[in-house]
PDB file of C-alpha atoms and ligand atoms in Angstrom:
ATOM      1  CA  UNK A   1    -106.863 -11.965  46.605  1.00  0.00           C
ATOM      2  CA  UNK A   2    -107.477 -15.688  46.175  1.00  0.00           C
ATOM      3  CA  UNK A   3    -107.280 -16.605  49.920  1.00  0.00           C
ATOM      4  CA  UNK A   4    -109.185 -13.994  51.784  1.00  0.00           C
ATOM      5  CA  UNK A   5    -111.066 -12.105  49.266  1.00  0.00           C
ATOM      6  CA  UNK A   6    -111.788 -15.677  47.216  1.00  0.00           C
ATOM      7  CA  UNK A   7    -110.998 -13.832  43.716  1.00  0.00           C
ATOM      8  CA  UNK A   8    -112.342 -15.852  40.848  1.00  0.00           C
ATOM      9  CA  UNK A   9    -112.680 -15.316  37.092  1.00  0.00           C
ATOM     10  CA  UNK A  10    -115.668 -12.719  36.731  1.00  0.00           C
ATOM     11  CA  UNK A  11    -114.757 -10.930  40.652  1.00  0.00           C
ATOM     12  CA  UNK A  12    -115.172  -7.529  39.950  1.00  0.00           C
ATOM     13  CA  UNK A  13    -112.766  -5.192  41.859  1.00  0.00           C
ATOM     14  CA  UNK A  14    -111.296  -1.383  41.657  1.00  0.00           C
ATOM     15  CA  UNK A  15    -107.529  -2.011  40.720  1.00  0.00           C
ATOM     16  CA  UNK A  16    -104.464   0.651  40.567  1.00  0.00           C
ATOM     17  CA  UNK A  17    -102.315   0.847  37.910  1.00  0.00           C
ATOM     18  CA  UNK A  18     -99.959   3.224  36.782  1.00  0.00           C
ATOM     19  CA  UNK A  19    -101.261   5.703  38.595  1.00  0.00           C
ATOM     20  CA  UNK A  20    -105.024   5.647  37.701  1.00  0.00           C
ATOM     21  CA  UNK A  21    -107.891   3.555  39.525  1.00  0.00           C
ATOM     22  CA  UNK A  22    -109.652   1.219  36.929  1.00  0.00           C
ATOM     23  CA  UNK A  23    -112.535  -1.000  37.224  1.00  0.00           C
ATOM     24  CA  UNK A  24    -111.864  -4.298  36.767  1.00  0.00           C
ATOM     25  CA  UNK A  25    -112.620  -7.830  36.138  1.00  0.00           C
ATOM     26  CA  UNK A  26    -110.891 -10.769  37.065  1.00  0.00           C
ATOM     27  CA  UNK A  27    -109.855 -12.785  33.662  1.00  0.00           C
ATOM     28  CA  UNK A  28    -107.859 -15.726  34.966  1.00  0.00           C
ATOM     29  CA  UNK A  29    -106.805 -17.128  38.109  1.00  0.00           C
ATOM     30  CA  UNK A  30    -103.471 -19.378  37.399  1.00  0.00           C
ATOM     31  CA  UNK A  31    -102.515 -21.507  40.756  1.00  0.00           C
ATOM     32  CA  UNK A  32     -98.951 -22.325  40.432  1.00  0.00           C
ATOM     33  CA  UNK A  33     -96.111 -23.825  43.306  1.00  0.00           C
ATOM     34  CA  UNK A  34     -98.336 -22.963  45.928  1.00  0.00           C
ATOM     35  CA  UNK A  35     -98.415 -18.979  44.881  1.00  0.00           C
ATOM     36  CA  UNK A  36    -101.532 -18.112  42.663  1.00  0.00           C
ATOM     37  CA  UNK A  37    -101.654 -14.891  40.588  1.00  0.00           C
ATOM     38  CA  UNK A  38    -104.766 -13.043  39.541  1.00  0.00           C
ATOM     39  CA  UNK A  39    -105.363 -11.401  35.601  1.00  0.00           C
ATOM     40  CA  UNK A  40    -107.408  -8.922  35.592  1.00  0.00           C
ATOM     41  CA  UNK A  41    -109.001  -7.085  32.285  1.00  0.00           C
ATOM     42  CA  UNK A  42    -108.963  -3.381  33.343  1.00  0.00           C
ATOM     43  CA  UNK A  43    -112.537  -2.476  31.654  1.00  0.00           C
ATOM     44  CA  UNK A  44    -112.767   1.458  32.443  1.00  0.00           C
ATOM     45  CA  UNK A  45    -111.105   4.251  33.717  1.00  0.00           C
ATOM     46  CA  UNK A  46    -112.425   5.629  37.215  1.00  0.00           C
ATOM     47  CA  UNK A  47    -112.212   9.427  37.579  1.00  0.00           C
ATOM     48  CA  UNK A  48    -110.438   9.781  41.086  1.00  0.00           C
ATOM     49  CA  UNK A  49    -109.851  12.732  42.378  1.00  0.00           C
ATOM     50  CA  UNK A  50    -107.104  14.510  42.933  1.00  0.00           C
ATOM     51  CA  UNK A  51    -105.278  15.089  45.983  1.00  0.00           C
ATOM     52  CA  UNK A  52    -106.032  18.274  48.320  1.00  0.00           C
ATOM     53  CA  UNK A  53    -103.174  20.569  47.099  1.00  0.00           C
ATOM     54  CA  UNK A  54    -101.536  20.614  50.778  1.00  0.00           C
ATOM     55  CA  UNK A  55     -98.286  19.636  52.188  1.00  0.00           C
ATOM     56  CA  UNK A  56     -98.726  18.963  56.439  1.00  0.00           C
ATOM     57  CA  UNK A  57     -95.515  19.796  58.248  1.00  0.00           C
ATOM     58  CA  UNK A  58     -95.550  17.503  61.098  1.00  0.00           C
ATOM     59  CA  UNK A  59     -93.301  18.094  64.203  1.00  0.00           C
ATOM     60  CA  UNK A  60     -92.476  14.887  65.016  1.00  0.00           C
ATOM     61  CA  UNK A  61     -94.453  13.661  68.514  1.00  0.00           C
ATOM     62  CA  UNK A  62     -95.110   9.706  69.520  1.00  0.00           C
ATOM     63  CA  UNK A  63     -95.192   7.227  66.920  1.00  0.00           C
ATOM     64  CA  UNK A  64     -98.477   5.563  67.310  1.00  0.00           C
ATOM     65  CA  UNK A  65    -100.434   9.132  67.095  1.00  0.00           C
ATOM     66  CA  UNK A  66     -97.987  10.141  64.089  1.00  0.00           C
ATOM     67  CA  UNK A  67     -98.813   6.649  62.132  1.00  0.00           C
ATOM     68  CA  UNK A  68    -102.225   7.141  62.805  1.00  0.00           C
ATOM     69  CA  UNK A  69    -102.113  11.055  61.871  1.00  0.00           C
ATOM     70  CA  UNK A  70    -100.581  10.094  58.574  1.00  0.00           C
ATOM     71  CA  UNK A  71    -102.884   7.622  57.759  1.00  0.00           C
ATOM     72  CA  UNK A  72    -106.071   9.673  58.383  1.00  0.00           C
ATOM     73  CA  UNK A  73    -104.477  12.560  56.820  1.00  0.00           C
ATOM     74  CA  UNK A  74    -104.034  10.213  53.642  1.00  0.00           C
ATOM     75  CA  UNK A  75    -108.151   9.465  53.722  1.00  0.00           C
ATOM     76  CA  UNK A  76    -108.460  13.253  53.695  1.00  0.00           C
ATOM     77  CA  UNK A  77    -106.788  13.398  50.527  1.00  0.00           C
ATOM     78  CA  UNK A  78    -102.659  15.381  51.906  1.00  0.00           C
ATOM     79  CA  UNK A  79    -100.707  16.208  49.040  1.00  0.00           C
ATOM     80  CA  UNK A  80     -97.258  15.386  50.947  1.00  0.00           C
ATOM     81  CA  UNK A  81     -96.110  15.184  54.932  1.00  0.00           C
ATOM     82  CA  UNK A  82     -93.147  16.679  56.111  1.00  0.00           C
ATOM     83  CA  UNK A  83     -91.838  15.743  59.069  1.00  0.00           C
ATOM     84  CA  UNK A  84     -89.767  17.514  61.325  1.00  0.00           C
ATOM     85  CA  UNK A  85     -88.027  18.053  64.398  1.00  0.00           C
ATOM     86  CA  UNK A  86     -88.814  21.229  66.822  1.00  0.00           C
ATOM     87  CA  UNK A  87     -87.030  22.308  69.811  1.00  0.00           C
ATOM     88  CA  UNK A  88     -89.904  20.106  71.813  1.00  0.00           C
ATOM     89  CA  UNK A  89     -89.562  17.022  70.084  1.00  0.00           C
ATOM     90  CA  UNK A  90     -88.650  14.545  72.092  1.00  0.00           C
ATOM     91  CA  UNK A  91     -85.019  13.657  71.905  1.00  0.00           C
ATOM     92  CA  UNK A  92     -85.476   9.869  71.299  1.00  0.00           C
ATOM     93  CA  UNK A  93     -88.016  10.550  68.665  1.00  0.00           C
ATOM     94  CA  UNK A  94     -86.013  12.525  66.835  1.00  0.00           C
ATOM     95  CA  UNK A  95     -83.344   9.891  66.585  1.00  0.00           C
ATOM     96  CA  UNK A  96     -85.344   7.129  65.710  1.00  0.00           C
ATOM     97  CA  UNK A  97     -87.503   9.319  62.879  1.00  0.00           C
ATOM     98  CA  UNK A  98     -84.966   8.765  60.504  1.00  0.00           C
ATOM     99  CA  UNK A  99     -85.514   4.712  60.969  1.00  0.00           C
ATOM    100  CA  UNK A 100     -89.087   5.230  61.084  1.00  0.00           C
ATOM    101  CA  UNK A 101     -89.368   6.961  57.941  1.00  0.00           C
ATOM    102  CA  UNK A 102     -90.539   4.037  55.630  1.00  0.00           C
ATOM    103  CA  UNK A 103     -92.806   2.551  57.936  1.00  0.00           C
ATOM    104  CA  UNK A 104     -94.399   6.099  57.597  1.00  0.00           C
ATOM    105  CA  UNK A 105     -94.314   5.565  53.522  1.00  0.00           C
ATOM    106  CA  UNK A 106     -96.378   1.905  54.198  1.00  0.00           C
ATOM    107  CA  UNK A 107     -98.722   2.903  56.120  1.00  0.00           C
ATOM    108  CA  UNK A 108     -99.459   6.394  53.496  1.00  0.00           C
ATOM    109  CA  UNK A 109     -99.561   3.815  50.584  1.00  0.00           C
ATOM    110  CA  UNK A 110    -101.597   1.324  52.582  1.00  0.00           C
ATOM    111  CA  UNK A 111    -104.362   4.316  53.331  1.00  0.00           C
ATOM    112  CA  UNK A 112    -104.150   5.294  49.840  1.00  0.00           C
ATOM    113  CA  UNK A 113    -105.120   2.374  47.616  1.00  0.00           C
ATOM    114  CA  UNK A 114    -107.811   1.978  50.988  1.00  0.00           C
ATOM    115  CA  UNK A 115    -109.657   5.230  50.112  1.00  0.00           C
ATOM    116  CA  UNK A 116    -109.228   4.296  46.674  1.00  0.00           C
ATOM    117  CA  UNK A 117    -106.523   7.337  46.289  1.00  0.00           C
ATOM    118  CA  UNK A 118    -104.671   6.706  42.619  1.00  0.00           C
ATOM    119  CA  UNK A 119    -101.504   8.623  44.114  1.00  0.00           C
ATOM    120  CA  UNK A 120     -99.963   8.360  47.694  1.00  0.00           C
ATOM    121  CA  UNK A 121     -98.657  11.361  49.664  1.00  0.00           C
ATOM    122  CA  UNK A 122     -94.844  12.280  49.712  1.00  0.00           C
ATOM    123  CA  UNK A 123     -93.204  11.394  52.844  1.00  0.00           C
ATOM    124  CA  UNK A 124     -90.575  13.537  53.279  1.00  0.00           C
ATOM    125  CA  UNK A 125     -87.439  12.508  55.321  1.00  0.00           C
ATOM    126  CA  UNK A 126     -87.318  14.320  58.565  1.00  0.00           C
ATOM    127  CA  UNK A 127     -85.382  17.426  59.057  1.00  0.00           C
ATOM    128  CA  UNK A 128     -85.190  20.413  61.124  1.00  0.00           C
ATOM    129  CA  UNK A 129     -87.860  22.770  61.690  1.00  0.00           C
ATOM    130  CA  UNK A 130     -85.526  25.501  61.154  1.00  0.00           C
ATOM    131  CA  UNK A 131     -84.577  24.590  56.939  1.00  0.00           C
ATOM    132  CA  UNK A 132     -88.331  23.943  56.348  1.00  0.00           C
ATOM    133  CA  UNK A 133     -90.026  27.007  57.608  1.00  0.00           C
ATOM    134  CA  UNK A 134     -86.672  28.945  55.763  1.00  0.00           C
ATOM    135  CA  UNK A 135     -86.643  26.863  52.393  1.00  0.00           C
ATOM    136  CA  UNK A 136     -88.650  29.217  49.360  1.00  0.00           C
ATOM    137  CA  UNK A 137     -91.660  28.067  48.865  1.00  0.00           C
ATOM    138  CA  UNK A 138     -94.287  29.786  46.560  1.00  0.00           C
ATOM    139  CA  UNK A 139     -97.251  28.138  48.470  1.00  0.00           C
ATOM    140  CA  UNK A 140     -99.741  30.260  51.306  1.00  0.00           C
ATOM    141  CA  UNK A 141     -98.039  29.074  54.217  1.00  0.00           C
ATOM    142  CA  UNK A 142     -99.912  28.901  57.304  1.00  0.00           C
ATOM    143  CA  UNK A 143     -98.782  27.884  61.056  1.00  0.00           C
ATOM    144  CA  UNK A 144    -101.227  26.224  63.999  1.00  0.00           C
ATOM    145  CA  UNK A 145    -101.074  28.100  67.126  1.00  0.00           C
ATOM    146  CA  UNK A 146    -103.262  27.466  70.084  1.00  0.00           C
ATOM    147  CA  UNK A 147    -102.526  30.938  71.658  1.00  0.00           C
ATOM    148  CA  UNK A 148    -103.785  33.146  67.995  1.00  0.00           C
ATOM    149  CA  UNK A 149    -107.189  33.968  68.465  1.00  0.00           C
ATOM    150  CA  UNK A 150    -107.938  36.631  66.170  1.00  0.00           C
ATOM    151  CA  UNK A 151    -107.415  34.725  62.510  1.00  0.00           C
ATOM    152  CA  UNK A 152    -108.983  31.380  62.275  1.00  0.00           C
ATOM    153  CA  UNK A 153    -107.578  28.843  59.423  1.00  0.00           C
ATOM    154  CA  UNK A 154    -111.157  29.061  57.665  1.00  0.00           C
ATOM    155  CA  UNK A 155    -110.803  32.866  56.717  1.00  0.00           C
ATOM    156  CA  UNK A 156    -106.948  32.798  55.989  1.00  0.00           C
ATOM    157  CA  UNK A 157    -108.312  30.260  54.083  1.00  0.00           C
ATOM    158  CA  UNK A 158    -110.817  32.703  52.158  1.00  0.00           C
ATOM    159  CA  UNK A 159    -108.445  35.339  51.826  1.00  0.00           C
ATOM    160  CA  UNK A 160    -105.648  33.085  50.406  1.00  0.00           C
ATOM    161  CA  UNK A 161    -108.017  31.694  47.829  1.00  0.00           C
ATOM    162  CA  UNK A 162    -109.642  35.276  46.882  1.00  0.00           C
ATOM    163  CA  UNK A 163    -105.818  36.599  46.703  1.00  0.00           C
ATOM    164  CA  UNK A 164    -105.148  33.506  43.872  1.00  0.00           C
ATOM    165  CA  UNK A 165    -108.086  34.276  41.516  1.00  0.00           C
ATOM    166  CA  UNK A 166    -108.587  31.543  39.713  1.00  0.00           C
ATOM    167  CA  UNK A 167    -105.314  29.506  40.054  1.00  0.00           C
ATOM    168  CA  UNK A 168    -105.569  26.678  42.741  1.00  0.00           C
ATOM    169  CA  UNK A 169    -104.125  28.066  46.081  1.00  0.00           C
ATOM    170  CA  UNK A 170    -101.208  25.219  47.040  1.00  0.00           C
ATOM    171  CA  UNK A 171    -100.776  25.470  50.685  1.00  0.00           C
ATOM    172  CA  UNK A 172     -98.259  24.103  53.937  1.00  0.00           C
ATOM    173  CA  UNK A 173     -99.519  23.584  57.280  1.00  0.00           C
ATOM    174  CA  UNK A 174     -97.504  23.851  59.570  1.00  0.00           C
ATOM    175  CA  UNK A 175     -98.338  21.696  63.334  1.00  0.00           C
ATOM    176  CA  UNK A 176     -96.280  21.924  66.835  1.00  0.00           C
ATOM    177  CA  UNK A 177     -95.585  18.988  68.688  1.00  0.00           C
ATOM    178  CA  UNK A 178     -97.038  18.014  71.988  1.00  0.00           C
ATOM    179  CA  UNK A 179     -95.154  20.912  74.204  1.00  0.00           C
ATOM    180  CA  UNK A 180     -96.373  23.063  71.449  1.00  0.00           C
ATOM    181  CA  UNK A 181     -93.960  25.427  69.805  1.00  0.00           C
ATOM    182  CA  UNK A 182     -90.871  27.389  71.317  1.00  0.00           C
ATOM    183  CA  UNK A 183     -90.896  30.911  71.135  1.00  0.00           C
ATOM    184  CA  UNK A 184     -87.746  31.127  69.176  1.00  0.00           C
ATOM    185  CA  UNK A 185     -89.974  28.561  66.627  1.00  0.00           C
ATOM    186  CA  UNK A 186     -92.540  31.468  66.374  1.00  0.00           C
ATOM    187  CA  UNK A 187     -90.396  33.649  65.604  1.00  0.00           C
ATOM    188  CA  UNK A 188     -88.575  31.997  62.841  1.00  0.00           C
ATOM    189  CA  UNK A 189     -92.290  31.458  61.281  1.00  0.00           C
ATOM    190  CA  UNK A 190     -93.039  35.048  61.737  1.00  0.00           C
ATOM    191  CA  UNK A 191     -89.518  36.061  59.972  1.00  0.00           C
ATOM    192  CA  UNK A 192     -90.106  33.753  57.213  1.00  0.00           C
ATOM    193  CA  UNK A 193     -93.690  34.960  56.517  1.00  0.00           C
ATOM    194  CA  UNK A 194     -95.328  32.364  57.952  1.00  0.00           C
ATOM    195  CA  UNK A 195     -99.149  33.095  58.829  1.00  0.00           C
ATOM    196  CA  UNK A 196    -100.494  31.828  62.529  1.00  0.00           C
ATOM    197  CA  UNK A 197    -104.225  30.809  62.638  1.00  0.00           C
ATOM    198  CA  UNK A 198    -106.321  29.240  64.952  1.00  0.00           C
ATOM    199  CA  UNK A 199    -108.662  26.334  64.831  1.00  0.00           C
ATOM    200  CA  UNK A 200    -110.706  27.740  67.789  1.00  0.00           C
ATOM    201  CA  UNK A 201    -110.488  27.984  71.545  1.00  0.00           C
ATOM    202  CA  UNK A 202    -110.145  24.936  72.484  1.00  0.00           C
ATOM    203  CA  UNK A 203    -106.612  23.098  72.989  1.00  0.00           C
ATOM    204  CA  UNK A 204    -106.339  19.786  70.611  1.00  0.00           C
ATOM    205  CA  UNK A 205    -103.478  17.079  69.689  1.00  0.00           C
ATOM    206  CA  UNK A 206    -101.248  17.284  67.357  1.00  0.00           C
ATOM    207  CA  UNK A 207    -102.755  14.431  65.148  1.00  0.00           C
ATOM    208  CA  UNK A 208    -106.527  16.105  66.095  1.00  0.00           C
ATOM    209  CA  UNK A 209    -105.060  19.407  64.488  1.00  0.00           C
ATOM    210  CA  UNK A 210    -103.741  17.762  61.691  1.00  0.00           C
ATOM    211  CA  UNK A 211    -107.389  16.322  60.792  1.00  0.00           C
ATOM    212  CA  UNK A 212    -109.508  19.184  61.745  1.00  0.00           C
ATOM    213  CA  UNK A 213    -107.321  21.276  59.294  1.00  0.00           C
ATOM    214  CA  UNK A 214    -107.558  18.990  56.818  1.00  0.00           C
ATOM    215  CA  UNK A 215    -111.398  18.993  57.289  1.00  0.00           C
ATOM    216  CA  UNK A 216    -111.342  22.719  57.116  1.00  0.00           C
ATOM    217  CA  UNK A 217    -109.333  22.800  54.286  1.00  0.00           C
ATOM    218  CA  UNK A 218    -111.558  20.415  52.547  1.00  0.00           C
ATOM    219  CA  UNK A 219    -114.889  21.945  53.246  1.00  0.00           C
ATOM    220  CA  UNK A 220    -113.241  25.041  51.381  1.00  0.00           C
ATOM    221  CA  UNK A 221    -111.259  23.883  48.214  1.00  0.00           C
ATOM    222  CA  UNK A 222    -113.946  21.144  47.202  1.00  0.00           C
TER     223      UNK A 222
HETATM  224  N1  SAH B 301     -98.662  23.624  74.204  1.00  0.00           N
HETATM  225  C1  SAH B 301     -99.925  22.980  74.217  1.00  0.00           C
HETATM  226  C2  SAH B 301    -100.090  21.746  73.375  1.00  0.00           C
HETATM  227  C3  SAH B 301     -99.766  21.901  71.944  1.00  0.00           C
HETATM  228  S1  SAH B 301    -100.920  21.124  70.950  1.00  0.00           S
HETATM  229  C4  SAH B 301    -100.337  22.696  75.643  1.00  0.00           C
HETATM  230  O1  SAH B 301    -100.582  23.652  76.311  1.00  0.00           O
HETATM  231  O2  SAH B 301    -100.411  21.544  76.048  1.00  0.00           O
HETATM  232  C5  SAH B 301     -99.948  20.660  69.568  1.00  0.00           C
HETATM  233  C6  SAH B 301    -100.099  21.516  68.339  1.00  0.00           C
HETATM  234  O3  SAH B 301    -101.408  21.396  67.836  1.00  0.00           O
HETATM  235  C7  SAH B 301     -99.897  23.001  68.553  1.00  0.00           C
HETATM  236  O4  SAH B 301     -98.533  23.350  68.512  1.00  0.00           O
HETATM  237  C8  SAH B 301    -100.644  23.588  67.370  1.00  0.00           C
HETATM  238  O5  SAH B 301     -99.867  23.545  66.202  1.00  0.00           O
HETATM  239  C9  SAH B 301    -101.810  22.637  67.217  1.00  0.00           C
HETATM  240  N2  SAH B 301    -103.028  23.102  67.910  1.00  0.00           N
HETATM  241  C10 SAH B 301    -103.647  22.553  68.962  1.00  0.00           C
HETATM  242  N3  SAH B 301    -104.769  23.211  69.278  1.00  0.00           N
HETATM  243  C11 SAH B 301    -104.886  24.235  68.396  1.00  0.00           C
HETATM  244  C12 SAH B 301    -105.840  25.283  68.185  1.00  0.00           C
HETATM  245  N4  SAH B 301    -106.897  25.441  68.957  1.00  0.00           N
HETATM  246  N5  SAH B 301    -105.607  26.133  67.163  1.00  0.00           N
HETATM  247  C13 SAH B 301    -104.536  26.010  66.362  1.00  0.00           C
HETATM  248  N6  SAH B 301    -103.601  25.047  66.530  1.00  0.00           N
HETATM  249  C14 SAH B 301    -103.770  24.155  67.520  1.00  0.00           C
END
């Protein structure tokens, strides 16, 4: 703050604390064995608002797209990201996840307090495909699948919200990795009640899925 952003008394700023964005004012700058800390008086509550009530679960695919998944999926406002590992995840991926896990929670927290989020998503530690798509769950639950073409996420969508009346539809999104998903994997979605939809003809990434649901989802709930 004092170095690159040059805070000094009277620099106003948005600060988090405690959960809730404030704006704020800086009150005192105090300069001491070569670390300096900033005071700030917090002078009003900001109304942020609240996340998009959806958990992605992420099949696990090449770091650099996941990081930069996660963090765009944190801009668009993700509830929580599960990660997890299909029966096309790369082998070394899925060993290293585990290790990657809180690099995953940095860069979530970084995106947060960026796009002036008061909470940060849940970044769940990786497991198998297999225990999330069985675990209960009381939210719509929705797969990504290239090859549906009848049922697009945007009216699932509309029927899952018309179905909840007027309580807040929570919802988990469910996207393959880069081989896509197994036929065994579709299966075990279909047997678990698990709902495939399409986000049109056209083939996209894993980490392009993940945003153009969230989009989707977005233009719907808000
Ligand atoms: N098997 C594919 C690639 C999979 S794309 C291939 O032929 O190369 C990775 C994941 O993104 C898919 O498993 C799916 O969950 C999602 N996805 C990509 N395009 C999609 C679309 N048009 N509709 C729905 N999901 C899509």
């Amino acid at each position: 703050m004092t170095r690159v952003l040059r805070a000094q008394v009277g620099t106003e700023a948005d600060v988090i604390a405690g959960g809730h964005v404030f704006h704020a004012v800086v009150a005192a700058v105090v300069d001491a064995h070569g670390s300096s800390e900033v005071r700030f008086n917090l002078i009003a509550e900001l109304d942020s608002a609240p996340a998009l009530p959806v958990t992605l679960v992420m099949c696990i695919y090449k770091f650099d797209h996941m990081e930069w998944a996660i963090e765009k999926a944190t801009e668009l406002g993700v509830s929580s990201v599960a990660p997890v590992i299909a029966r096309r995840t790369e082998k070394h991926l899925a060993l290293a996840a585990e290790k990657r896990v809180e690099r995953w929670r940095r860069i979530a927290h970084e995106a947060a307090q960026q796009s002036r989020r008061s909470d940060v998503p849940l970044i769940h530690d990786p497991m198998a495909l297999a225990e999330r798509v069985r675990a209960a769950s009381s939210a719509t639950r929705l797969v990504l699948a290239e090859q549906e073409r009848s049922t697009t996420l945007r009216t699932a969508l509309e029927e899952s919200i018309a179905a909840a009346g007027s309580e807040m539809a929570t919802l988990e999104i469910a996207i393959g990795p880069e081989g896509g998903w197994a036929p065994e994997e579709e299966a075990l979605f279909d047997a678990n009640g698990w709902r495939a939809v399409s986000l049109g003809p056209r083939i996209l990434r894993a980490e392009t899925a993940a945003i153009a649901a969230l989009s989707v989802v977005a233009s719907q709930l808000e």
